[in-house]
JSON list of C-alpha atoms in Angstrom, two decimals:
[
{"chain": "C", "resi": 153, "resn": "ALA", "atom": "CA", "xyz": [116.75, 114.17, 117.27]},
{"chain": "C", "resi": 154, "resn": "GLN", "atom": "CA", "xyz": [114.54, 111.84, 115.35]},
{"chain": "C", "resi": 155, "resn": "THR", "atom": "CA", "xyz": [115.27, 111.43, 111.65]},
{"chain": "C", "resi": 156, "resn": "VAL", "atom": "CA", "xyz": [113.12, 109.92, 108.96]},
{"chain": "C", "resi": 157, "resn": "THR", "atom": "CA", "xyz": [114.66, 108.57, 105.77]},
{"chain": "C", "resi": 158, "resn": "GLN", "atom": "CA", "xyz": [112.91, 107.77, 102.52]},
{"chain": "C", "resi": 159, "resn": "SER", "atom": "CA", "xyz": [115.50, 106.27, 100.22]},
{"chain": "C", "resi": 160, "resn": "GLN", "atom": "CA", "xyz": [113.36, 106.22, 97.08]},
{"chain": "C", "resi": 161, "resn": "PRO", "atom": "CA", "xyz": [112.98, 109.70, 95.56]},
{"chain": "C", "resi": 162, "resn": "GLU", "atom": "CA", "xyz": [110.78, 108.31, 92.78]},
{"chain": "C", "resi": 163, "resn": "MET", "atom": "CA", "xyz": [108.78, 105.16, 92.20]},
{"chain": "C", "resi": 164, "resn": "SER", "atom": "CA", "xyz": [106.63, 104.02, 89.33]},
{"chain": "C", "resi": 165, "resn": "VAL", "atom": "CA", "xyz": [103.81, 101.47, 89.25]},
{"chain": "C", "resi": 166, "resn": "GLN", "atom": "CA", "xyz": [101.31, 100.31, 86.68]},
{"chain": "C", "resi": 167, "resn": "GLU", "atom": "CA", "xyz": [97.64, 100.65, 87.30]},
{"chain": "C", "resi": 168, "resn": "ALA", "atom": "CA", "xyz": [96.21, 97.70, 89.28]},
{"chain": "C", "resi": 169, "resn": "GLU", "atom": "CA", "xyz": [99.67, 96.61, 90.40]},
{"chain": "C", "resi": 170, "resn": "THR", "atom": "CA", "xyz": [101.18, 96.75, 93.89]},
{"chain": "C", "resi": 171, "resn": "VAL", "atom": "CA", "xyz": [103.95, 99.06, 95.01]},
{"chain": "C", "resi": 172, "resn": "THR", "atom": "CA", "xyz": [105.86, 99.39, 98.28]},
{"chain": "C", "resi": 173, "resn": "LEU", "atom": "CA", "xyz": [107.37, 102.64, 99.52]},
{"chain": "C", "resi": 174, "resn": "SER", "atom": "CA", "xyz": [110.18, 102.42, 102.06]},
{"chain": "C", "resi": 175, "resn": "CYS", "atom": "CA", "xyz": [110.79, 104.44, 105.18]},
{"chain": "C", "resi": 176, "resn": "THR", "atom": "CA", "xyz": [113.26, 104.08, 108.03]},
{"chain": "C", "resi": 177, "resn": "TYR", "atom": "CA", "xyz": [113.52, 106.21, 111.13]},
{"chain": "C", "resi": 178, "resn": "ASP", "atom": "CA", "xyz": [115.82, 106.74, 114.02]},
{"chain": "C", "resi": 179, "resn": "THR", "atom": "CA", "xyz": [114.60, 107.17, 117.58]},
{"chain": "C", "resi": 180, "resn": "SER", "atom": "CA", "xyz": [115.52, 106.11, 121.09]},
{"chain": "C", "resi": 181, "resn": "GLU", "atom": "CA", "xyz": [111.91, 106.31, 122.24]},
{"chain": "C", "resi": 182, "resn": "SER", "atom": "CA", "xyz": [109.60, 103.34, 122.67]},
{"chain": "C", "resi": 183, "resn": "ASP", "atom": "CA", "xyz": [106.26, 105.12, 122.38]},
{"chain": "C", "resi": 184, "resn": "TYR", "atom": "CA", "xyz": [105.66, 107.07, 119.21]},
{"chain": "C", "resi": 185, "resn": "TYR", "atom": "CA", "xyz": [103.50, 107.36, 116.12]},
{"chain": "C", "resi": 186, "resn": "LEU", "atom": "CA", "xyz": [104.26, 106.86, 112.47]},
{"chain": "C", "resi": 187, "resn": "PHE", "atom": "CA", "xyz": [102.31, 108.22, 109.55]},
{"chain": "C", "resi": 188, "resn": "TRP", "atom": "CA", "xyz": [102.14, 108.17, 105.79]},
{"chain": "C", "resi": 189, "resn": "TYR", "atom": "CA", "xyz": [100.85, 111.36, 104.20]},
{"chain": "C", "resi": 190, "resn": "LYS", "atom": "CA", "xyz": [99.94, 111.85, 100.56]},
{"chain": "C", "resi": 191, "resn": "GLN", "atom": "CA", "xyz": [100.43, 115.19, 98.84]},
{"chain": "C", "resi": 192, "resn": "PRO", "atom": "CA", "xyz": [98.86, 115.40, 95.36]},
{"chain": "C", "resi": 193, "resn": "PRO", "atom": "CA", "xyz": [99.60, 118.28, 92.97]},
{"chain": "C", "resi": 194, "resn": "SER", "atom": "CA", "xyz": [97.01, 120.36, 94.83]},
{"chain": "C", "resi": 195, "resn": "ARG", "atom": "CA", "xyz": [99.51, 120.37, 97.75]},
{"chain": "C", "resi": 196, "resn": "GLN", "atom": "CA", "xyz": [96.82, 119.30, 100.22]},
{"chain": "C", "resi": 197, "resn": "MET", "atom": "CA", "xyz": [98.41, 116.94, 102.74]},
{"chain": "C", "resi": 198, "resn": "ILE", "atom": "CA", "xyz": [96.17, 113.92, 103.28]},
{"chain": "C", "resi": 199, "resn": "LEU", "atom": "CA", "xyz": [96.70, 111.34, 105.98]},
{"chain": "C", "resi": 200, "resn": "VAL", "atom": "CA", "xyz": [96.85, 107.90, 104.40]},
{"chain": "C", "resi": 201, "resn": "ILE", "atom": "CA", "xyz": [97.57, 105.67, 107.37]},
{"chain": "C", "resi": 202, "resn": "ARG", "atom": "CA", "xyz": [98.91, 105.80, 110.91]},
{"chain": "C", "resi": 203, "resn": "GLN", "atom": "CA", "xyz": [100.60, 103.32, 113.22]},
{"chain": "C", "resi": 204, "resn": "GLU", "atom": "CA", "xyz": [101.05, 103.46, 116.97]},
{"chain": "C", "resi": 205, "resn": "ALA", "atom": "CA", "xyz": [104.38, 101.99, 117.99]},
{"chain": "C", "resi": 206, "resn": "TYR", "atom": "CA", "xyz": [102.89, 100.07, 120.90]},
{"chain": "C", "resi": 207, "resn": "LYS", "atom": "CA", "xyz": [100.62, 98.14, 118.52]},
{"chain": "C", "resi": 208, "resn": "GLN", "atom": "CA", "xyz": [102.21, 95.08, 116.99]},
{"chain": "C", "resi": 209, "resn": "GLN", "atom": "CA", "xyz": [99.49, 94.66, 114.40]},
{"chain": "C", "resi": 210, "resn": "ASN", "atom": "CA", "xyz": [100.18, 96.40, 111.12]},
{"chain": "C", "resi": 211, "resn": "ALA", "atom": "CA", "xyz": [97.68, 99.12, 110.21]},
{"chain": "C", "resi": 212, "resn": "THR", "atom": "CA", "xyz": [95.53, 98.79, 107.11]},
{"chain": "C", "resi": 213, "resn": "GLU", "atom": "CA", "xyz": [93.20, 101.23, 105.37]},
{"chain": "C", "resi": 214, "resn": "ASN", "atom": "CA", "xyz": [91.47, 99.70, 102.38]},
{"chain": "C", "resi": 215, "resn": "ARG", "atom": "CA", "xyz": [94.15, 99.34, 99.66]},
{"chain": "C", "resi": 216, "resn": "PHE", "atom": "CA", "xyz": [96.86, 100.78, 101.91]},
{"chain": "C", "resi": 217, "resn": "SER", "atom": "CA", "xyz": [98.77, 98.77, 104.46]},
{"chain": "C", "resi": 218, "resn": "VAL", "atom": "CA", "xyz": [102.01, 99.09, 106.33]},
{"chain": "C", "resi": 219, "resn": "ASN", "atom": "CA", "xyz": [104.80, 96.76, 107.32]},
{"chain": "C", "resi": 220, "resn": "PHE", "atom": "CA", "xyz": [105.94, 98.04, 110.70]},
{"chain": "C", "resi": 221, "resn": "GLN", "atom": "CA", "xyz": [109.18, 96.51, 111.93]},
{"chain": "C", "resi": 222, "resn": "LYS", "atom": "CA", "xyz": [109.88, 98.20, 115.26]},
{"chain": "C", "resi": 223, "resn": "ALA", "atom": "CA", "xyz": [113.22, 96.56, 115.96]},
{"chain": "C", "resi": 224, "resn": "ALA", "atom": "CA", "xyz": [114.47, 97.41, 112.51]},
{"chain": "C", "resi": 225, "resn": "LYS", "atom": "CA", "xyz": [112.89, 100.88, 112.70]},
{"chain": "C", "resi": 226, "resn": "SER", "atom": "CA", "xyz": [111.28, 100.36, 109.36]},
{"chain": "C", "resi": 227, "resn": "PHE", "atom": "CA", "xyz": [107.82, 101.49, 108.25]},
{"chain": "C", "resi": 228, "resn": "SER", "atom": "CA", "xyz": [106.95, 100.71, 104.64]},
{"chain": "C", "resi": 229, "resn": "LEU", "atom": "CA", "xyz": [103.72, 101.50, 102.83]},
{"chain": "C", "resi": 230, "resn": "LYS", "atom": "CA", "xyz": [102.13, 99.01, 100.45]},
{"chain": "C", "resi": 231, "resn": "ILE", "atom": "CA", "xyz": [99.59, 100.25, 97.93]},
{"chain": "C", "resi": 232, "resn": "SER", "atom": "CA", "xyz": [97.57, 97.47, 96.34]},
{"chain": "C", "resi": 233, "resn": "ASP", "atom": "CA", "xyz": [95.53, 97.72, 93.14]},
{"chain": "C", "resi": 234, "resn": "SER", "atom": "CA", "xyz": [97.15, 101.07, 92.33]},
{"chain": "C", "resi": 235, "resn": "GLN", "atom": "CA", "xyz": [94.92, 103.69, 90.79]},
{"chain": "C", "resi": 236, "resn": "LEU", "atom": "CA", "xyz": [95.73, 106.78, 88.74]},
{"chain": "C", "resi": 237, "resn": "GLY", "atom": "CA", "xyz": [94.55, 108.90, 91.65]},
{"chain": "C", "resi": 238, "resn": "ASP", "atom": "CA", "xyz": [97.30, 107.45, 93.83]},
{"chain": "C", "resi": 239, "resn": "ALA", "atom": "CA", "xyz": [99.88, 109.46, 91.91]},
{"chain": "C", "resi": 240, "resn": "ALA", "atom": "CA", "xyz": [101.35, 111.94, 94.41]},
{"chain": "C", "resi": 241, "resn": "MET", "atom": "CA", "xyz": [104.23, 112.66, 96.75]},
{"chain": "C", "resi": 242, "resn": "TYR", "atom": "CA", "xyz": [104.19, 110.36, 99.74]},
{"chain": "C", "resi": 243, "resn": "PHE", "atom": "CA", "xyz": [105.75, 111.44, 103.00]},
{"chain": "C", "resi": 244, "resn": "CYS", "atom": "CA", "xyz": [106.63, 109.24, 105.92]},
{"chain": "C", "resi": 245, "resn": "ALA", "atom": "CA", "xyz": [106.44, 111.04, 109.26]},
{"chain": "C", "resi": 246, "resn": "TYR", "atom": "CA", "xyz": [107.32, 110.38, 112.90]},
{"chain": "C", "resi": 247, "resn": "SER", "atom": "CA", "xyz": [105.76, 111.96, 115.94]},
{"chain": "C", "resi": 248, "resn": "ARG", "atom": "CA", "xyz": [106.03, 111.51, 119.65]},
{"chain": "C", "resi": 249, "resn": "TRP", "atom": "CA", "xyz": [103.72, 112.90, 122.24]},
{"chain": "C", "resi": 250, "resn": "SER", "atom": "CA", "xyz": [105.15, 114.74, 125.24]},
{"chain": "C", "resi": 251, "resn": "ASN", "atom": "CA", "xyz": [104.05, 117.46, 127.64]},
{"chain": "C", "resi": 252, "resn": "SER", "atom": "CA", "xyz": [105.72, 119.98, 125.36]},
{"chain": "C", "resi": 253, "resn": "GLY", "atom": "CA", "xyz": [103.41, 118.99, 122.57]},
{"chain": "C", "resi": 254, "resn": "TYR", "atom": "CA", "xyz": [104.44, 117.19, 119.48]},
{"chain": "C", "resi": 255, "resn": "ALA", "atom": "CA", "xyz": [105.73, 117.81, 116.02]},
{"chain": "C", "resi": 256, "resn": "LEU", "atom": "CA", "xyz": [105.83, 115.76, 112.86]},
{"chain": "C", "resi": 257, "resn": "ASN", "atom": "CA", "xyz": [109.27, 114.92, 111.52]},
{"chain": "C", "resi": 258, "resn": "PHE", "atom": "CA", "xyz": [108.96, 114.23, 107.82]},
{"chain": "C", "resi": 259, "resn": "GLY", "atom": "CA", "xyz": [111.08, 112.31, 105.37]},
{"chain": "C", "resi": 260, "resn": "LYS", "atom": "CA", "xyz": [112.05, 113.91, 102.05]},
{"chain": "C", "resi": 261, "resn": "GLY", "atom": "CA", "xyz": [109.25, 112.17, 100.24]},
{"chain": "C", "resi": 262, "resn": "THR", "atom": "CA", "xyz": [108.77, 109.66, 97.43]},
{"chain": "C", "resi": 263, "resn": "SER", "atom": "CA", "xyz": [107.16, 110.75, 94.19]},
{"chain": "C", "resi": 264, "resn": "LEU", "atom": "CA", "xyz": [104.83, 108.00, 92.97]},
{"chain": "C", "resi": 265, "resn": "LEU", "atom": "CA", "xyz": [103.97, 107.82, 89.29]},
{"chain": "C", "resi": 266, "resn": "VAL", "atom": "CA", "xyz": [101.07, 105.60, 88.22]},
{"chain": "C", "resi": 267, "resn": "THR", "atom": "CA", "xyz": [101.01, 104.56, 84.58]},
{"chain": "C", "resi": 268, "resn": "PRO", "atom": "CA", "xyz": [97.97, 103.24, 82.71]},
{"chain": "S", "resi": 142, "resn": "LYS", "atom": "CA", "xyz": [82.77, 119.63, 109.86]},
{"chain": "S", "resi": 143, "resn": "ALA", "atom": "CA", "xyz": [84.77, 122.25, 108.00]},
{"chain": "S", "resi": 144, "resn": "GLY", "atom": "CA", "xyz": [88.46, 121.53, 107.46]},
{"chain": "S", "resi": 145, "resn": "VAL", "atom": "CA", "xyz": [91.48, 123.64, 108.25]},
{"chain": "S", "resi": 146, "resn": "THR", "atom": "CA", "xyz": [91.47, 126.91, 106.36]},
{"chain": "S", "resi": 147, "resn": "GLN", "atom": "CA", "xyz": [94.41, 129.13, 105.56]},
{"chain": "S", "resi": 148, "resn": "THR", "atom": "CA", "xyz": [94.46, 132.65, 104.23]},
{"chain": "S", "resi": 149, "resn": "PRO", "atom": "CA", "xyz": [95.68, 133.98, 101.96]},
{"chain": "S", "resi": 150, "resn": "ARG", "atom": "CA", "xyz": [96.38, 131.13, 99.58]},
{"chain": "S", "resi": 151, "resn": "TYR", "atom": "CA", "xyz": [99.01, 133.05, 97.63]},
{"chain": "S", "resi": 152, "resn": "LEU", "atom": "CA", "xyz": [101.19, 135.95, 98.60]},
{"chain": "S", "resi": 153, "resn": "ILE", "atom": "CA", "xyz": [103.97, 137.87, 96.90]},
{"chain": "S", "resi": 154, "resn": "LYS", "atom": "CA", "xyz": [106.27, 140.05, 98.97]},
{"chain": "S", "resi": 155, "resn": "THR", "atom": "CA", "xyz": [109.64, 141.72, 98.52]},
{"chain": "S", "resi": 156, "resn": "ARG", "atom": "CA", "xyz": [112.77, 141.29, 100.60]},
{"chain": "S", "resi": 157, "resn": "GLY", "atom": "CA", "xyz": [112.71, 143.15, 103.87]},
{"chain": "S", "resi": 158, "resn": "GLN", "atom": "CA", "xyz": [108.94, 143.21, 104.18]},
{"chain": "S", "resi": 159, "resn": "GLN", "atom": "CA", "xyz": [106.99, 141.33, 106.77]},
{"chain": "S", "resi": 160, "resn": "VAL", "atom": "CA", "xyz": [104.06, 138.98, 106.29]},
{"chain": "S", "resi": 161, "resn": "THR", "atom": "CA", "xyz": [101.27, 137.51, 108.39]},
{"chain": "S", "resi": 162, "resn": "LEU", "atom": "CA", "xyz": [99.58, 134.24, 107.55]},
{"chain": "S", "resi": 163, "resn": "SER", "atom": "CA", "xyz": [96.37, 133.02, 109.13]},
{"chain": "S", "resi": 164, "resn": "CYS", "atom": "CA", "xyz": [95.07, 129.59, 110.01]},
{"chain": "S", "resi": 165, "resn": "SER", "atom": "CA", "xyz": [91.66, 128.53, 111.29]},
{"chain": "S", "resi": 166, "resn": "PRO", "atom": "CA", "xyz": [91.65, 125.02, 112.77]},
{"chain": "S", "resi": 167, "resn": "ILE", "atom": "CA", "xyz": [88.92, 122.44, 112.67]},
{"chain": "S", "resi": 168, "resn": "SER", "atom": "CA", "xyz": [86.20, 123.30, 115.17]},
{"chain": "S", "resi": 169, "resn": "GLY", "atom": "CA", "xyz": [87.09, 121.90, 118.58]},
{"chain": "S", "resi": 170, "resn": "HIS", "atom": "CA", "xyz": [90.79, 121.50, 117.81]},
{"chain": "S", "resi": 171, "resn": "ARG", "atom": "CA", "xyz": [92.99, 123.46, 120.20]},
{"chain": "S", "resi": 172, "resn": "SER", "atom": "CA", "xyz": [96.40, 122.53, 118.83]},
{"chain": "S", "resi": 173, "resn": "VAL", "atom": "CA", "xyz": [97.73, 124.31, 115.76]},
{"chain": "S", "resi": 174, "resn": "SER", "atom": "CA", "xyz": [101.09, 123.57, 114.17]},
{"chain": "S", "resi": 175, "resn": "TRP", "atom": "CA", "xyz": [102.93, 125.33, 111.37]},
{"chain": "S", "resi": 176, "resn": "TYR", "atom": "CA", "xyz": [105.27, 123.78, 108.82]},
{"chain": "S", "resi": 177, "resn": "GLN", "atom": "CA", "xyz": [107.44, 125.19, 106.07]},
{"chain": "S", "resi": 178, "resn": "GLN", "atom": "CA", "xyz": [107.81, 123.23, 102.84]},
{"chain": "S", "resi": 179, "resn": "THR", "atom": "CA", "xyz": [110.58, 124.01, 100.37]},
{"chain": "S", "resi": 180, "resn": "PRO", "atom": "CA", "xyz": [112.09, 121.92, 97.56]},
{"chain": "S", "resi": 181, "resn": "GLY", "atom": "CA", "xyz": [115.49, 121.95, 99.22]},
{"chain": "S", "resi": 182, "resn": "GLN", "atom": "CA", "xyz": [114.69, 121.41, 102.89]},
{"chain": "S", "resi": 183, "resn": "GLY", "atom": "CA", "xyz": [111.43, 119.54, 102.56]},
{"chain": "S", "resi": 184, "resn": "LEU", "atom": "CA", "xyz": [108.85, 119.81, 105.32]},
{"chain": "S", "resi": 185, "resn": "GLN", "atom": "CA", "xyz": [110.11, 121.41, 108.49]},
{"chain": "S", "resi": 186, "resn": "PHE", "atom": "CA", "xyz": [108.28, 122.05, 111.74]},
{"chain": "S", "resi": 187, "resn": "LEU", "atom": "CA", "xyz": [108.06, 125.70, 112.76]},
{"chain": "S", "resi": 188, "resn": "PHE", "atom": "CA", "xyz": [106.04, 125.76, 115.98]},
{"chain": "S", "resi": 189, "resn": "GLU", "atom": "CA", "xyz": [102.96, 124.47, 117.73]},
{"chain": "S", "resi": 190, "resn": "TYR", "atom": "CA", "xyz": [100.40, 126.39, 119.74]},
{"chain": "S", "resi": 191, "resn": "PHE", "atom": "CA", "xyz": [97.95, 125.05, 122.26]},
{"chain": "S", "resi": 192, "resn": "SER", "atom": "CA", "xyz": [95.52, 127.14, 124.29]},
{"chain": "S", "resi": 193, "resn": "GLU", "atom": "CA", "xyz": [97.22, 130.39, 123.21]},
{"chain": "S", "resi": 194, "resn": "THR", "atom": "CA", "xyz": [100.66, 129.17, 124.33]},
{"chain": "S", "resi": 195, "resn": "GLN", "atom": "CA", "xyz": [103.59, 128.13, 122.21]},
{"chain": "S", "resi": 196, "resn": "ARG", "atom": "CA", "xyz": [104.22, 124.59, 123.32]},
{"chain": "S", "resi": 197, "resn": "ASN", "atom": "CA", "xyz": [106.86, 123.46, 120.88]},
{"chain": "S", "resi": 198, "resn": "LYS", "atom": "CA", "xyz": [109.28, 125.18, 118.53]},
{"chain": "S", "resi": 199, "resn": "GLY", "atom": "CA", "xyz": [111.41, 124.07, 115.62]},
{"chain": "S", "resi": 200, "resn": "ASN", "atom": "CA", "xyz": [114.82, 125.32, 114.63]},
{"chain": "S", "resi": 201, "resn": "PHE", "atom": "CA", "xyz": [113.97, 128.58, 112.89]},
{"chain": "S", "resi": 202, "resn": "PRO", "atom": "CA", "xyz": [115.30, 132.10, 113.48]},
{"chain": "S", "resi": 203, "resn": "GLY", "atom": "CA", "xyz": [113.45, 134.61, 115.60]},
{"chain": "S", "resi": 204, "resn": "ARG", "atom": "CA", "xyz": [112.10, 136.31, 112.48]},
{"chain": "S", "resi": 205, "resn": "PHE", "atom": "CA", "xyz": [109.48, 133.57, 112.50]},
{"chain": "S", "resi": 206, "resn": "SER", "atom": "CA", "xyz": [106.89, 134.03, 115.19]},
{"chain": "S", "resi": 207, "resn": "GLY", "atom": "CA", "xyz": [103.33, 133.08, 115.82]},
{"chain": "S", "resi": 208, "resn": "ARG", "atom": "CA", "xyz": [100.42, 133.42, 118.14]},
{"chain": "S", "resi": 209, "resn": "GLN", "atom": "CA", "xyz": [97.12, 131.77, 118.88]},
{"chain": "S", "resi": 210, "resn": "PHE", "atom": "CA", "xyz": [93.88, 133.41, 119.83]},
{"chain": "S", "resi": 211, "resn": "SER", "atom": "CA", "xyz": [91.23, 132.30, 122.30]},
{"chain": "S", "resi": 212, "resn": "ASN", "atom": "CA", "xyz": [89.17, 130.80, 119.46]},
{"chain": "S", "resi": 213, "resn": "SER", "atom": "CA", "xyz": [92.21, 128.67, 118.50]},
{"chain": "S", "resi": 214, "resn": "ARG", "atom": "CA", "xyz": [92.83, 130.58, 115.28]},
{"chain": "S", "resi": 215, "resn": "SER", "atom": "CA", "xyz": [96.52, 131.08, 114.74]},
{"chain": "S", "resi": 216, "resn": "GLU", "atom": "CA", "xyz": [98.72, 133.51, 112.88]},
{"chain": "S", "resi": 217, "resn": "MET", "atom": "CA", "xyz": [102.33, 133.27, 111.95]},
{"chain": "S", "resi": 218, "resn": "ASN", "atom": "CA", "xyz": [104.48, 136.25, 111.15]},
{"chain": "S", "resi": 219, "resn": "VAL", "atom": "CA", "xyz": [107.73, 136.47, 109.27]},
{"chain": "S", "resi": 220, "resn": "SER", "atom": "CA", "xyz": [109.63, 139.72, 109.57]},
{"chain": "S", "resi": 221, "resn": "THR", "atom": "CA", "xyz": [112.43, 141.02, 107.37]},
{"chain": "S", "resi": 222, "resn": "LEU", "atom": "CA", "xyz": [111.67, 138.58, 104.59]},
{"chain": "S", "resi": 223, "resn": "GLU", "atom": "CA", "xyz": [114.53, 136.87, 102.77]},
{"chain": "S", "resi": 224, "resn": "LEU", "atom": "CA", "xyz": [114.49, 135.15, 99.40]},
{"chain": "S", "resi": 225, "resn": "GLY", "atom": "CA", "xyz": [114.91, 131.83, 101.17]},
{"chain": "S", "resi": 226, "resn": "ASP", "atom": "CA", "xyz": [111.60, 132.31, 102.97]},
{"chain": "S", "resi": 227, "resn": "SER", "atom": "CA", "xyz": [109.79, 131.53, 99.71]},
{"chain": "S", "resi": 228, "resn": "ALA", "atom": "CA", "xyz": [107.88, 128.38, 100.53]},
{"chain": "S", "resi": 229, "resn": "LEU", "atom": "CA", "xyz": [104.57, 126.70, 101.04]},
{"chain": "S", "resi": 230, "resn": "TYR", "atom": "CA", "xyz": [103.47, 127.28, 104.64]},
{"chain": "S", "resi": 231, "resn": "LEU", "atom": "CA", "xyz": [101.20, 124.58, 105.96]},
{"chain": "S", "resi": 232, "resn": "CYS", "atom": "CA", "xyz": [99.06, 124.73, 109.04]},
{"chain": "S", "resi": 233, "resn": "ALA", "atom": "CA", "xyz": [97.73, 121.65, 110.80]},
{"chain": "S", "resi": 234, "resn": "SER", "atom": "CA", "xyz": [95.29, 121.24, 113.64]},
{"chain": "S", "resi": 235, "resn": "SER", "atom": "CA", "xyz": [94.84, 118.42, 116.06]},
{"chain": "S", "resi": 236, "resn": "SER", "atom": "CA", "xyz": [92.52, 117.32, 118.82]},
{"chain": "S", "resi": 237, "resn": "GLU", "atom": "CA", "xyz": [94.03, 116.72, 122.23]},
{"chain": "S", "resi": 238, "resn": "PHE", "atom": "CA", "xyz": [91.56, 114.06, 123.11]},
{"chain": "S", "resi": 239, "resn": "ARG", "atom": "CA", "xyz": [91.93, 110.41, 122.34]},
{"chain": "S", "resi": 240, "resn": "MET", "atom": "CA", "xyz": [88.89, 109.59, 120.28]},
{"chain": "S", "resi": 241, "resn": "GLY", "atom": "CA", "xyz": [88.98, 106.14, 118.81]},
{"chain": "S", "resi": 242, "resn": "GLY", "atom": "CA", "xyz": [92.74, 106.28, 118.94]},
{"chain": "S", "resi": 243, "resn": "LYS", "atom": "CA", "xyz": [92.89, 109.38, 116.78]},
{"chain": "S", "resi": 244, "resn": "ARG", "atom": "CA", "xyz": [94.88, 111.52, 119.14]},
{"chain": "S", "resi": 245, "resn": "ASN", "atom": "CA", "xyz": [97.99, 113.00, 117.61]},
{"chain": "S", "resi": 246, "resn": "GLU", "atom": "CA", "xyz": [96.47, 112.98, 114.15]},
{"chain": "S", "resi": 247, "resn": "GLN", "atom": "CA", "xyz": [97.11, 116.26, 112.40]},
{"chain": "S", "resi": 248, "resn": "PHE", "atom": "CA", "xyz": [94.78, 117.62, 109.73]},
{"chain": "S", "resi": 249, "resn": "PHE", "atom": "CA", "xyz": [96.39, 119.96, 107.25]},
{"chain": "S", "resi": 250, "resn": "GLY", "atom": "CA", "xyz": [95.11, 123.05, 105.53]},
{"chain": "S", "resi": 251, "resn": "PRO", "atom": "CA", "xyz": [95.69, 123.80, 101.83]},
{"chain": "S", "resi": 252, "resn": "GLY", "atom": "CA", "xyz": [98.71, 125.98, 102.58]},
{"chain": "S", "resi": 253, "resn": "THR", "atom": "CA", "xyz": [99.81, 129.52, 101.78]},
{"chain": "S", "resi": 254, "resn": "ARG", "atom": "CA", "xyz": [102.26, 129.88, 98.93]},
{"chain": "S", "resi": 255, "resn": "LEU", "atom": "CA", "xyz": [104.65, 132.74, 99.79]},
{"chain": "S", "resi": 256, "resn": "THR", "atom": "CA", "xyz": [106.93, 134.13, 97.13]},
{"chain": "S", "resi": 257, "resn": "VAL", "atom": "CA", "xyz": [109.62, 136.60, 98.14]},
{"chain": "S", "resi": 258, "resn": "LEU", "atom": "CA", "xyz": [111.08, 138.72, 95.32]}
]
């Protein structure tokens, strides 16, 4: 079974600064997908960024970027120029496509606090 | 395009009762997945439906069941409710087609908050 580990239960960053959230995962597969989801107090899960394992280039979405280290099974999220609206729970997730469908395996989450 | 909708948003039940939650996916999405979120266990996969068939199932007891209709709307049912079933139940839909590399991207609904007393 695939496991996803987020070792930082809480992180804090000042507005306009940069913060990195860590995620490691365990899998024996070579083709899979990794995601970072954001869950604000409203509880709405919002996809922040995704990475296909077969792509060597790290994904970026505006102020969000990842550092994908396939051999190390590491998938960290960097948030640049942090904004107050970035405050939320962040979940790292793993998924693999197969004929029996797919499911997201989530980490326990990192609570990000953004201070003015 | 309208997002994933879930009804009801909040529900209070007592132990032993049963409950049915509903999820309407994004138009055109045929895959619907259900997740349970609790403070202790985090986010856990319940099951996935595609074209009215359960295609994948998580490690939950048989009290948790679901179904999908021909219009892709899905329901999940929990029978004989236990206190530990109190959770946020999230539904997510996904397109099966690779469009700009967006296959396997799941879009979540706002969730149904179930409280079991």
